[in-house]
Coordinates of C-alpha atoms in Angstrom, one line a residue:
Chain X
M1 CA 227.7 -14.5 224.9
M2 CA 226.2 -17.0 227.2
P3 CA 227.8 -20.4 227.3
P4 CA 225.5 -22.8 225.4
D5 CA 225.4 -25.3 228.2
L6 CA 223.6 -22.9 230.4
F7 CA 220.5 -23.2 228.2
V8 CA 219.7 -26.5 229.9
L9 CA 219.1 -24.7 233.1
F10 CA 215.6 -23.6 231.9
V11 CA 214.6 -27.2 232.0
I12 CA 216.8 -28.6 234.8
G13 CA 216.6 -25.5 237.1
P14 CA 212.9 -25.7 237.8
V15 CA 212.8 -29.4 238.4
V16 CA 215.7 -29.2 240.9
T17 CA 213.9 -26.3 242.6
A18 CA 210.7 -28.4 242.7
A19 CA 212.6 -31.3 244.4
L20 CA 214.2 -29.0 246.9
L21 CA 210.8 -27.3 247.7
A22 CA 209.1 -30.6 248.0
A23 CA 211.7 -31.9 250.4
F24 CA 211.1 -28.9 252.7
H25 CA 207.5 -28.3 252.1
K26 CA 206.8 -27.4 255.8
W27 CA 209.1 -24.4 255.8
D28 CA 207.0 -21.5 255.0
T29 CA 209.6 -18.7 254.4
F30 CA 211.9 -21.0 252.7
Q31 CA 209.2 -22.0 250.2
R32 CA 208.4 -18.4 249.3
G33 CA 211.9 -17.1 249.3
V34 CA 213.4 -19.8 247.1
S35 CA 210.4 -19.7 244.7
L36 CA 210.8 -15.9 244.2
A37 CA 214.6 -16.1 244.0
V38 CA 214.7 -19.0 241.5
S39 CA 212.0 -17.5 239.2
L40 CA 213.8 -14.1 239.2
G41 CA 217.1 -15.8 238.6
L42 CA 215.8 -17.9 235.6
W43 CA 214.1 -14.8 234.3
G44 CA 217.3 -12.9 234.2
L45 CA 219.1 -15.8 232.7
S46 CA 216.5 -16.2 230.0
V47 CA 216.8 -12.5 229.1
V48 CA 220.6 -12.9 228.8
G49 CA 220.2 -16.0 226.7
L50 CA 217.8 -14.2 224.3
L51 CA 220.2 -11.2 224.0
S52 CA 223.1 -13.5 223.3
L53 CA 221.1 -15.2 220.5
L54 CA 220.1 -11.8 219.0
Q55 CA 223.7 -10.7 218.7
E56 CA 224.2 -13.3 216.0
G57 CA 221.1 -12.3 214.1
Q58 CA 219.6 -14.9 211.8
Q59 CA 222.3 -17.4 212.7
G60 CA 221.6 -17.1 216.4
M61 CA 220.7 -20.6 217.5
V62 CA 222.0 -22.9 220.1
V63 CA 221.8 -26.7 219.8
L64 CA 222.4 -28.8 222.8
R65 CA 223.1 -32.5 222.3
M66 CA 222.4 -34.6 225.4
G67 CA 225.2 -37.0 226.0
N68 CA 226.8 -35.5 222.9
W69 CA 225.0 -38.0 220.6
A70 CA 224.7 -36.5 217.2
A71 CA 221.3 -35.5 216.0
P72 CA 219.1 -37.2 214.7
Y73 CA 220.0 -40.0 217.1
G74 CA 220.3 -38.2 220.4
I75 CA 218.0 -36.0 222.4
I76 CA 218.5 -32.4 221.5
L77 CA 217.3 -29.0 222.9
V78 CA 217.2 -26.2 220.3
A79 CA 217.1 -22.6 221.4
D80 CA 216.3 -20.3 218.5
V81 CA 214.9 -16.7 218.9
L82 CA 211.3 -18.0 218.8
S83 CA 211.8 -20.5 221.6
M84 CA 213.9 -18.1 223.7
T85 CA 211.3 -15.4 223.4
M86 CA 208.6 -17.8 224.6
V87 CA 210.9 -18.8 227.5
V88 CA 211.4 -15.2 228.5
L89 CA 207.7 -14.7 228.3
T90 CA 207.0 -17.7 230.5
M91 CA 209.5 -16.7 233.1
T92 CA 208.1 -13.1 233.2
I93 CA 204.6 -14.5 233.9
A94 CA 206.1 -16.9 236.4
V95 CA 207.8 -14.1 238.3
A96 CA 204.5 -12.1 238.4
V97 CA 202.5 -15.2 239.5
V98 CA 205.0 -16.1 242.2
A99 CA 204.9 -12.5 243.5
F100 CA 201.1 -12.7 243.5
S101 CA 201.0 -16.1 245.1
L102 CA 203.3 -15.1 248.1
R103 CA 200.3 -13.2 249.4
T104 CA 197.3 -15.1 248.2
V105 CA 198.1 -18.9 248.4
E106 CA 196.5 -20.5 251.5
Q107 CA 198.7 -22.2 254.0
A108 CA 197.1 -25.6 253.3
H109 CA 197.7 -25.4 249.6
Q110 CA 201.3 -24.3 250.2
E111 CA 201.9 -27.4 252.4
H112 CA 200.3 -29.5 249.7
F113 CA 203.1 -28.8 247.3
Y114 CA 201.8 -25.7 245.5
Y115 CA 205.2 -24.3 244.7
P116 CA 206.9 -27.6 243.7
L117 CA 204.0 -28.3 241.3
F118 CA 204.3 -24.8 239.9
F119 CA 208.0 -25.3 239.2
I120 CA 207.3 -28.7 237.6
L121 CA 204.8 -26.9 235.4
I122 CA 207.4 -24.3 234.4
M123 CA 209.8 -27.1 233.6
G124 CA 207.3 -28.8 231.3
V125 CA 206.5 -25.5 229.5
N126 CA 210.2 -24.5 229.0
G127 CA 211.0 -28.0 227.8
A128 CA 208.2 -27.9 225.3
F129 CA 209.5 -24.6 223.9
L130 CA 213.1 -25.8 223.7
T131 CA 212.9 -29.4 222.6
G132 CA 213.9 -30.2 219.0
D133 CA 212.2 -33.6 218.9
L134 CA 208.5 -34.5 218.6
F135 CA 208.6 -37.3 221.1
N136 CA 210.1 -35.1 223.7
L137 CA 207.5 -32.5 222.9
F138 CA 205.0 -35.2 223.9
V139 CA 206.9 -36.0 227.1
F140 CA 207.1 -32.3 228.1
F141 CA 203.4 -31.9 227.3
E142 CA 202.7 -34.8 229.7
I143 CA 204.9 -33.2 232.4
L144 CA 203.1 -29.9 232.2
L145 CA 199.8 -31.7 232.1
I146 CA 200.3 -33.7 235.2
A147 CA 201.5 -30.7 237.1
S148 CA 198.5 -28.7 235.9
F149 CA 196.1 -31.5 236.8
A150 CA 197.4 -31.6 240.4
L151 CA 197.3 -27.7 240.7
L152 CA 193.8 -27.6 239.4
A153 CA 192.6 -30.2 241.8
L154 CA 194.4 -28.7 244.8
G155 CA 191.9 -28.0 247.5
S156 CA 189.2 -30.4 246.1
Q157 CA 186.3 -28.0 246.1
P158 CA 183.4 -29.6 244.3
G159 CA 183.5 -27.2 241.3
Q160 CA 187.2 -27.7 241.0
L161 CA 187.0 -31.4 241.0
R162 CA 184.4 -31.4 238.2
E163 CA 186.4 -29.2 235.9
T164 CA 189.6 -31.1 236.7
V165 CA 187.8 -34.4 235.6
K166 CA 186.8 -32.8 232.2
Y167 CA 190.3 -31.4 231.7
V168 CA 192.0 -34.6 232.6
V169 CA 189.8 -36.7 230.2
I170 CA 190.1 -34.3 227.3
N171 CA 193.8 -34.0 227.6
L172 CA 194.5 -37.7 228.0
I173 CA 192.5 -38.5 224.9
A174 CA 194.5 -35.8 223.0
S175 CA 197.7 -37.3 224.3
T176 CA 196.7 -40.7 223.0
F177 CA 196.1 -39.3 219.6
F178 CA 199.5 -37.6 219.8
L179 CA 201.2 -40.9 220.5
I180 CA 199.4 -42.7 217.7
S181 CA 200.2 -40.0 215.2
L182 CA 203.8 -40.1 216.4
S183 CA 204.0 -43.8 215.7
V184 CA 202.5 -43.4 212.2
L185 CA 204.9 -40.6 211.5
Y186 CA 207.8 -42.7 212.6
R187 CA 206.6 -45.5 210.5
T188 CA 206.4 -43.2 207.5
M189 CA 209.4 -41.0 207.8
G190 CA 211.8 -43.1 210.1
T191 CA 212.6 -40.2 212.4
L192 CA 211.0 -38.0 215.0
N193 CA 213.6 -35.3 215.1
M194 CA 212.0 -32.1 213.9
A195 CA 215.0 -30.9 211.8
D196 CA 215.5 -34.3 210.3
L197 CA 211.7 -34.6 209.5
A198 CA 211.8 -31.3 207.8
H199 CA 214.8 -32.2 205.8
K200 CA 213.4 -35.6 204.7
I201 CA 210.1 -34.1 203.7
Q202 CA 211.8 -31.4 201.7
T203 CA 213.9 -34.0 199.9
T204 CA 211.1 -36.5 199.1
S205 CA 209.6 -36.1 195.7
G206 CA 206.0 -35.9 197.0
E207 CA 204.9 -39.5 197.0
L208 CA 204.2 -39.3 200.8
D209 CA 202.4 -36.0 200.6
S210 CA 198.9 -37.4 201.1
T211 CA 199.9 -39.5 204.2
L212 CA 201.7 -36.4 205.6
T213 CA 198.7 -34.2 205.0
I214 CA 196.5 -36.6 207.0
L215 CA 199.1 -36.8 209.7
S216 CA 199.4 -33.0 209.9
L217 CA 195.7 -32.8 210.4
V218 CA 195.8 -35.3 213.3
F219 CA 198.6 -33.2 214.8
L220 CA 196.4 -30.1 214.3
F221 CA 193.7 -31.9 216.2
V222 CA 196.0 -32.7 219.1
F223 CA 197.7 -29.3 219.4
G224 CA 194.4 -27.6 218.6
T225 CA 192.8 -29.4 221.6
K226 CA 195.6 -28.0 223.9
A227 CA 195.5 -24.6 222.3
A228 CA 191.7 -24.4 222.3
I229 CA 190.9 -23.5 218.7
F230 CA 187.5 -23.9 217.1
P231 CA 185.8 -26.4 217.4
L232 CA 187.9 -27.9 220.3
Y233 CA 187.7 -25.0 222.7
F234 CA 184.6 -26.2 224.7
W235 CA 186.7 -27.5 227.6
L236 CA 188.6 -24.2 228.3
P237 CA 186.3 -21.7 230.2
G238 CA 185.5 -24.1 233.1
P239 CA 189.0 -25.1 234.3
Y240 CA 190.4 -21.6 233.9
F241 CA 187.6 -20.2 235.9
Q242 CA 187.9 -22.4 239.0
P243 CA 191.5 -22.2 240.4
S244 CA 193.0 -19.3 242.4
A245 CA 193.8 -16.1 240.5
G246 CA 197.6 -16.7 240.3
L247 CA 197.1 -20.0 238.6
S248 CA 194.4 -18.7 236.3
A249 CA 196.9 -16.1 235.2
F250 CA 199.6 -18.7 234.4
F251 CA 197.1 -21.1 232.8
G252 CA 195.4 -18.5 230.7
G253 CA 198.6 -16.7 229.8
I254 CA 200.9 -19.6 229.0
L255 CA 199.4 -23.0 228.9
T256 CA 197.2 -22.6 225.8
K257 CA 200.2 -20.8 224.1
V258 CA 202.2 -24.1 224.4
G259 CA 199.7 -25.6 222.0
V260 CA 199.9 -22.5 219.8
Y261 CA 203.7 -22.7 219.8
A262 CA 203.5 -26.4 218.8
I263 CA 201.3 -25.5 215.8
F264 CA 203.6 -22.7 215.0
R265 CA 206.7 -24.9 215.1
T266 CA 205.3 -27.9 213.3
F267 CA 203.4 -26.0 210.6
T268 CA 206.3 -23.7 209.7
L269 CA 209.1 -26.3 210.0
I270 CA 207.7 -29.7 209.1
F271 CA 204.3 -29.6 207.5
R272 CA 204.8 -27.1 204.7
H273 CA 204.4 -29.5 201.8
N274 CA 200.7 -28.6 201.1
P275 CA 199.9 -25.1 202.4
A276 CA 197.0 -24.8 200.0
L277 CA 195.1 -27.2 202.2
T278 CA 196.7 -27.1 205.7
H279 CA 197.3 -23.4 206.0
E280 CA 193.9 -22.4 204.4
L281 CA 192.3 -24.7 207.1
L282 CA 194.3 -22.8 209.7
L283 CA 192.9 -19.5 208.4
I284 CA 189.3 -20.7 208.4
L285 CA 189.7 -22.1 211.9
A286 CA 191.4 -18.9 213.0
A287 CA 188.5 -16.8 211.8
L288 CA 185.9 -18.9 213.5
T289 CA 187.9 -19.1 216.7
M290 CA 188.2 -15.3 216.8
L291 CA 184.6 -14.7 216.3
L292 CA 183.1 -17.5 218.5
G293 CA 185.5 -16.7 221.4
V294 CA 184.5 -13.1 221.5
F295 CA 180.8 -13.8 221.2
G296 CA 181.2 -16.2 224.1
A297 CA 182.9 -13.4 226.1
L298 CA 180.2 -10.9 225.3
S299 CA 177.5 -13.3 226.7
Q300 CA 179.1 -13.9 230.1
M301 CA 178.4 -12.0 233.3
D302 CA 181.5 -12.8 235.3
M303 CA 184.9 -11.1 235.0
K304 CA 186.9 -14.3 235.1
R305 CA 184.6 -16.0 232.6
I306 CA 184.8 -13.1 230.2
L307 CA 188.5 -13.3 230.4
S308 CA 188.5 -17.1 229.8
Y309 CA 186.5 -16.7 226.6
H310 CA 188.9 -14.0 225.5
I311 CA 191.8 -16.5 225.5
I312 CA 189.9 -18.4 222.8
S313 CA 189.3 -15.3 220.7
Q314 CA 192.9 -14.2 220.9
I315 CA 194.2 -17.6 219.9
G316 CA 192.4 -17.0 216.7
Y317 CA 194.6 -14.0 215.9
L318 CA 197.7 -16.1 216.6
M319 CA 196.4 -18.8 214.2
L320 CA 195.7 -16.2 211.6
G321 CA 199.4 -15.2 211.5
I322 CA 200.5 -18.8 211.2
G323 CA 198.0 -19.5 208.5
L324 CA 199.2 -16.5 206.4
L325 CA 202.7 -17.9 206.5
T326 CA 204.6 -14.9 205.2
P327 CA 207.6 -13.6 207.2
Q328 CA 205.7 -10.5 208.0
A329 CA 202.7 -12.5 209.3
L330 CA 204.9 -14.8 211.4
A331 CA 206.7 -11.8 213.0
G332 CA 203.2 -10.4 213.6
T333 CA 202.2 -13.6 215.4
L334 CA 205.1 -13.4 217.8
F335 CA 204.6 -9.7 218.3
Y336 CA 201.0 -10.5 219.0
M337 CA 201.8 -13.2 221.5
V338 CA 204.0 -11.2 223.8
P339 CA 201.8 -8.2 224.7
Y340 CA 198.7 -10.3 224.7
V341 CA 200.1 -12.9 227.2
L342 CA 201.3 -10.1 229.4
A343 CA 197.8 -8.4 229.3
K344 CA 195.9 -11.6 229.8
S345 CA 197.9 -12.6 232.8
A346 CA 197.7 -9.1 234.3
L347 CA 193.9 -9.1 233.8
F348 CA 193.5 -12.5 235.6
L349 CA 195.6 -11.2 238.5
I350 CA 193.5 -8.0 238.6
A351 CA 190.4 -10.3 238.8
G352 CA 192.2 -12.0 241.8
V353 CA 192.6 -8.6 243.4
V354 CA 188.9 -7.8 242.8
Q355 CA 188.1 -11.2 244.4
A356 CA 190.2 -10.3 247.4
A357 CA 188.7 -6.9 247.8
T358 CA 185.0 -7.8 247.3
G359 CA 184.7 -11.5 247.6
S360 CA 183.3 -11.9 244.1
T361 CA 184.1 -11.3 240.4
H362 CA 180.5 -11.4 239.2
L363 CA 179.5 -8.2 237.3
K364 CA 176.2 -7.9 239.2
A365 CA 177.7 -8.4 242.6
V366 CA 180.5 -5.9 242.3
G367 CA 180.4 -2.2 241.2
G368 CA 182.2 1.1 241.5
L369 CA 185.6 -0.2 242.4
Q370 CA 187.2 2.8 240.9
S371 CA 186.5 5.0 244.0
H372 CA 187.8 2.2 246.2
S373 CA 191.1 1.8 244.5
I374 CA 192.2 4.1 241.7
P375 CA 195.6 2.3 241.1
L376 CA 193.7 -1.0 240.5
S377 CA 191.3 0.7 238.0
A378 CA 194.3 2.3 236.2
L379 CA 196.1 -1.0 235.9
F380 CA 193.0 -2.7 234.6
L381 CA 192.3 0.0 232.1
L382 CA 195.9 -0.1 230.7
A383 CA 195.8 -3.9 230.3
A384 CA 192.3 -4.1 229.0
L385 CA 192.8 -1.3 226.4
S386 CA 196.1 -3.0 225.3
L387 CA 194.1 -6.3 224.8
A388 CA 191.5 -4.5 222.8
G389 CA 194.2 -2.8 220.6
I390 CA 193.9 0.9 221.5
P391 CA 197.0 3.0 220.5
P392 CA 199.5 3.8 221.9
L393 CA 199.4 0.5 224.0
A394 CA 201.2 -2.6 222.9
G395 CA 198.2 -4.4 221.7
F396 CA 197.5 -1.9 218.9
F397 CA 200.8 -2.6 217.2
S398 CA 200.2 -6.4 217.5
K399 CA 196.9 -6.2 215.7
F400 CA 198.3 -3.7 213.2
I401 CA 201.2 -5.9 212.1
V402 CA 199.1 -9.1 211.8
L403 CA 196.4 -7.4 209.9
Q404 CA 198.8 -5.4 207.7
A405 CA 200.4 -8.8 206.7
G406 CA 196.9 -9.9 205.8
M407 CA 196.4 -6.9 203.6
E408 CA 199.7 -7.3 201.9
I409 CA 198.7 -10.7 200.4
G410 CA 195.1 -9.6 199.7
R411 CA 193.3 -11.5 202.5
Y412 CA 190.8 -8.7 203.1
G413 CA 188.0 -11.0 204.4
Y414 CA 190.2 -12.2 207.3
V415 CA 191.4 -8.7 208.0
G416 CA 187.8 -7.6 208.3
I417 CA 187.0 -10.4 210.7
G418 CA 190.1 -9.5 212.7
L419 CA 188.9 -5.9 213.0
L420 CA 185.4 -6.9 214.0
G421 CA 186.9 -9.2 216.6
G422 CA 188.9 -6.3 218.0
L423 CA 185.8 -4.1 218.2
L424 CA 183.9 -6.8 220.1
T425 CA 186.9 -7.3 222.4
L426 CA 186.7 -3.6 223.2
A427 CA 183.0 -4.0 223.9
S428 CA 183.5 -6.9 226.3
M429 CA 186.3 -5.1 228.1
L430 CA 184.0 -2.0 228.5
K431 CA 181.4 -4.5 229.9
I432 CA 183.9 -5.4 232.7
W433 CA 184.8 -1.8 233.2
N434 CA 181.2 -0.7 233.5
G435 CA 180.2 -3.6 235.7
V436 CA 183.1 -3.8 238.1
F437 CA 184.9 -0.4 238.2
W438 CA 182.4 2.2 237.1
G439 CA 179.0 3.3 238.5
E440 CA 177.6 3.1 242.0
E441 CA 179.4 1.3 244.7
T442 CA 177.8 -2.1 245.2
G443 CA 179.0 -5.3 247.0
D444 CA 181.2 -5.9 250.0
R445 CA 184.5 -4.0 250.6
R446 CA 186.8 -6.3 252.6
P447 CA 189.2 -4.5 254.9
V448 CA 192.3 -5.9 253.2
S449 CA 195.3 -3.9 252.0
L450 CA 195.5 -4.3 248.3
W451 CA 199.1 -2.9 247.8
P452 CA 200.9 -6.1 248.6
L453 CA 199.1 -7.8 245.7
F454 CA 200.2 -5.1 243.1
P455 CA 204.0 -5.8 242.4
G456 CA 203.3 -8.7 239.9
I457 CA 200.6 -6.8 238.1
I458 CA 202.7 -3.6 237.9
L459 CA 205.6 -5.6 236.4
L460 CA 203.3 -6.9 233.7
V461 CA 201.6 -3.6 232.9
F462 CA 205.1 -1.9 232.9
F463 CA 206.1 -4.1 230.0
I464 CA 202.8 -3.6 228.2
V465 CA 203.3 0.2 228.4
G466 CA 207.0 -0.2 227.6
I467 CA 206.3 -2.2 224.5
G468 CA 203.7 0.3 223.4
L469 CA 206.1 3.2 223.7
F470 CA 209.1 1.4 222.1
P471 CA 207.6 -1.2 219.8
G472 CA 210.7 -1.2 217.7
I473 CA 212.6 -3.3 220.1
L474 CA 210.2 -6.2 220.2
Y475 CA 209.5 -5.9 216.5
S476 CA 213.2 -6.4 215.6
V477 CA 213.2 -9.5 217.9
A478 CA 210.0 -10.8 216.2
Q479 CA 211.5 -10.1 212.7
T480 CA 214.7 -12.1 213.5
A481 CA 212.6 -15.0 214.9
A482 CA 210.4 -14.9 211.8
A483 CA 213.4 -14.8 209.5
Q484 CA 214.7 -18.0 211.2
V485 CA 211.3 -19.7 211.1
A486 CA 210.3 -18.7 207.6
D487 CA 213.4 -20.3 206.2
P488 CA 213.7 -23.8 207.8
R489 CA 217.1 -24.4 206.2
V490 CA 218.8 -22.3 209.0
Y491 CA 217.2 -24.6 211.6
I492 CA 217.9 -27.8 209.7
A493 CA 221.6 -26.8 209.1
A494 CA 222.1 -25.8 212.8
V495 CA 220.7 -29.2 214.0
L496 CA 222.0 -31.6 211.4
G497 CA 224.9 -29.7 209.9
M498 CA 227.8 -29.4 212.3
Q499 CA 228.1 -33.0 213.4
D500 CA 231.6 -32.6 214.7
Chain Y
M1 CA 201.7 -60.7 212.6
E2 CA 201.4 -57.0 212.1
F3 CA 197.8 -57.5 211.0
V4 CA 197.0 -59.3 214.3
I5 CA 198.5 -56.5 216.4
I6 CA 196.7 -53.8 214.4
S7 CA 193.4 -55.6 214.9
V8 CA 194.2 -55.7 218.6
I9 CA 194.8 -52.0 218.5
G10 CA 191.4 -51.5 216.8
V11 CA 189.6 -53.6 219.4
L12 CA 191.3 -51.8 222.3
F13 CA 190.3 -48.5 220.8
G14 CA 186.8 -49.6 220.3
C15 CA 186.5 -50.8 223.9
G16 CA 188.2 -47.7 225.2
T17 CA 185.8 -45.4 223.4
Y18 CA 182.8 -47.3 224.7
L19 CA 184.1 -47.1 228.3
I20 CA 185.0 -43.4 228.0
L21 CA 181.4 -42.6 227.0
Q22 CA 180.0 -44.3 230.1
R23 CA 178.6 -42.4 233.1
H24 CA 180.9 -43.7 235.9
L25 CA 184.3 -42.2 236.3
L26 CA 185.9 -45.5 237.1
Q27 CA 184.8 -46.8 233.7
V28 CA 186.2 -43.7 232.0
V29 CA 189.5 -44.3 233.8
V30 CA 189.7 -47.9 232.6
G31 CA 188.8 -46.7 229.1
L32 CA 191.6 -44.2 229.2
S33 CA 194.1 -46.9 230.2
L34 CA 192.9 -49.1 227.3
Y35 CA 193.6 -46.2 225.0
S36 CA 197.1 -45.9 226.3
H37 CA 197.7 -49.6 225.7
A38 CA 196.5 -49.3 222.2
A39 CA 198.8 -46.4 221.6
N40 CA 201.8 -48.4 223.0
L41 CA 201.0 -51.3 220.7
A42 CA 200.9 -48.8 217.8
L43 CA 204.4 -47.6 218.8
L44 CA 205.6 -51.2 218.8
V45 CA 204.3 -51.8 215.3
S46 CA 205.8 -48.5 214.1
G47 CA 209.3 -50.0 214.1
G48 CA 208.2 -53.1 212.1
L49 CA 207.8 -56.5 213.8
K50 CA 210.6 -58.7 212.6
R51 CA 213.1 -61.0 214.0
G52 CA 216.7 -60.0 213.9
N53 CA 219.9 -59.3 215.8
P54 CA 220.3 -56.9 218.7
P55 CA 221.1 -53.3 217.5
L56 CA 224.9 -53.3 217.9
L57 CA 227.2 -51.6 215.6
T58 CA 229.5 -54.7 215.5
T59 CA 226.9 -57.0 214.0
D60 CA 226.2 -56.7 210.3
A61 CA 223.1 -58.9 209.9
P62 CA 219.6 -57.2 209.9
Y63 CA 219.0 -55.8 213.3
V64 CA 215.9 -54.7 215.1
D65 CA 215.0 -51.0 215.4
P66 CA 215.5 -50.2 219.2
L67 CA 213.9 -46.8 219.2
P68 CA 210.2 -47.8 219.4
Q69 CA 210.9 -49.9 222.4
A70 CA 212.6 -46.9 224.1
L71 CA 209.6 -44.8 223.2
I72 CA 207.1 -47.4 224.5
L73 CA 209.0 -47.6 227.8
T74 CA 208.7 -43.8 228.2
A75 CA 205.0 -43.9 227.2
I76 CA 204.3 -46.7 229.7
V77 CA 205.7 -44.8 232.6
I78 CA 203.8 -41.7 231.6
S79 CA 200.5 -43.5 231.1
F80 CA 201.0 -45.3 234.4
G81 CA 201.4 -42.0 236.2
M82 CA 198.4 -40.5 234.4
T83 CA 196.2 -43.5 235.2
A84 CA 197.2 -43.4 238.9
F85 CA 196.3 -39.7 239.0
A86 CA 193.0 -40.3 237.3
T87 CA 192.1 -43.2 239.7
V88 CA 192.9 -41.0 242.7
L89 CA 190.8 -38.2 241.2
A90 CA 187.9 -40.5 240.6
F91 CA 188.2 -41.7 244.2
R92 CA 188.2 -38.1 245.5
V93 CA 185.2 -37.3 243.4
R94 CA 183.4 -40.3 244.9
Q95 CA 184.3 -39.0 248.4
V96 CA 183.3 -35.4 247.8
Y97 CA 180.1 -35.9 245.8
G98 CA 179.1 -39.3 247.2
S99 CA 178.8 -40.5 243.6
D100 CA 181.1 -41.0 240.6
A101 CA 178.5 -40.5 237.9
V102 CA 179.7 -37.7 235.7
D103 CA 176.2 -36.1 235.3
E104 CA 175.8 -35.6 239.1
L105 CA 178.9 -33.4 239.6
A106 CA 177.1 -30.1 240.3
G107 CA 178.1 -27.2 242.4
G108 CA 180.9 -24.6 242.6
E109 CA 179.5 -22.4 239.8
E110 CA 179.6 -19.1 241.7

């Protein structure tokens, strides 16, 4: 059993590391060594933390009260199985991205605080997963945003600057709406603590329901902008296309999932008073997001752009699970999230390797890479087929569980759209395969050794294959998390109950 | 009094929206900062505008809710940082492109 106080390290650790790295930003080896050591350390710690929660089954939840002020007055961090799974996932991607960055980040970028900014980003993401308070969710969102703004703009290439401007303006507008809806929520309910909100909404007799429904839709707009759901996804493909491959992998893998997590948390814990409206809306948006994302992907001719549009499509599947709101579907959402984030980050890193090997990721400019590097082609194929849902890889079980949950409650239309989306995903993955790896050799071959770039990708693909071979382990984790989330009383009791 | 503040919030939002829809980045940045002022005022109103005693446990008269002020303080710091970043970004765009009109930011596609 891990001591509860150690859970604060997932927030404090990265920011202390960032300060340390910023102070010694000229020391090359120090930067890389400390970054790798800290991300590995936090990864190990997060796995231990998740295991210690799982030992207690459905009661496995750690509540940290800052300054020992009792909730709902003080600031709290809540680590339940859902949050900790997300933290483990974040740290896994972080390890892979740091391992990739060691070889790919330019000296100038590194001296301009690449690693410190990356750790501040990790702090914001972990904090957003662990906080038990809507206002602190806002604060952690802003922390991860400012770090991501700076990382996107690093280097100041013309295309980068343009996409950063779009990203900044969209996100700042969404943040303003977040603040406004927080103030209206505070005025209505008198609290911003998530457990307290859920408790008060459950115990009101329903006279506030119409206000709460409107508020929940404003929150959906805010989180939907960050998560890139239909019709708010228009900003996404540009910024995720521009930065270096390591950053694309982290942004594409984790950043939009913070928005999805926020929707997951608020629409299972707080806004459950009117599922006939809010969760039906989630389902409709999910279906449109799935389809339009994958149509966008099919129409693109660049590997990184295809992958960027895929992020949108996959977010649709996650929203589908949240909208169905049965324990089975919620477990399916979490089970979907893990292999998909691993595969997505791996694919972006592979795009980075393709860029390093040939100088381009455009399908017309590159071809026949499979004879140049067989390991790279194999890694791509494993990750891409998992994303498309081909058995026995992990992605197959993800889609299976979500769609099975849809069948169980008779939502055949959405299941059909999900299957169609999967088929089109396969088509667009084959488009990359045919364009970049198969066929005649075209394009440059730069004389660089590709092996040093592989460790991070191999790590991610190892987990994808592992989950595919032993899906039962992740499924039991997802079921525990879903059992906690499906019954908010456990969460409320853990946060508000034991005020000793 | 609340009505006055709420009207001010509305006006700030209107002006902010107008500025965000302009061509030049500096106007967009000013629009964003007007947005954040409006949001801060909304937080202030959320606790209720009333006179009262300081929020101490020893006083028993009606006291003022301290939480919105703490929230505003946090929000001001954050929006200050964001506005500073956006200003520098606009300046850098002006340096790189020679213009800060958003429809002239081309290049870097492939």
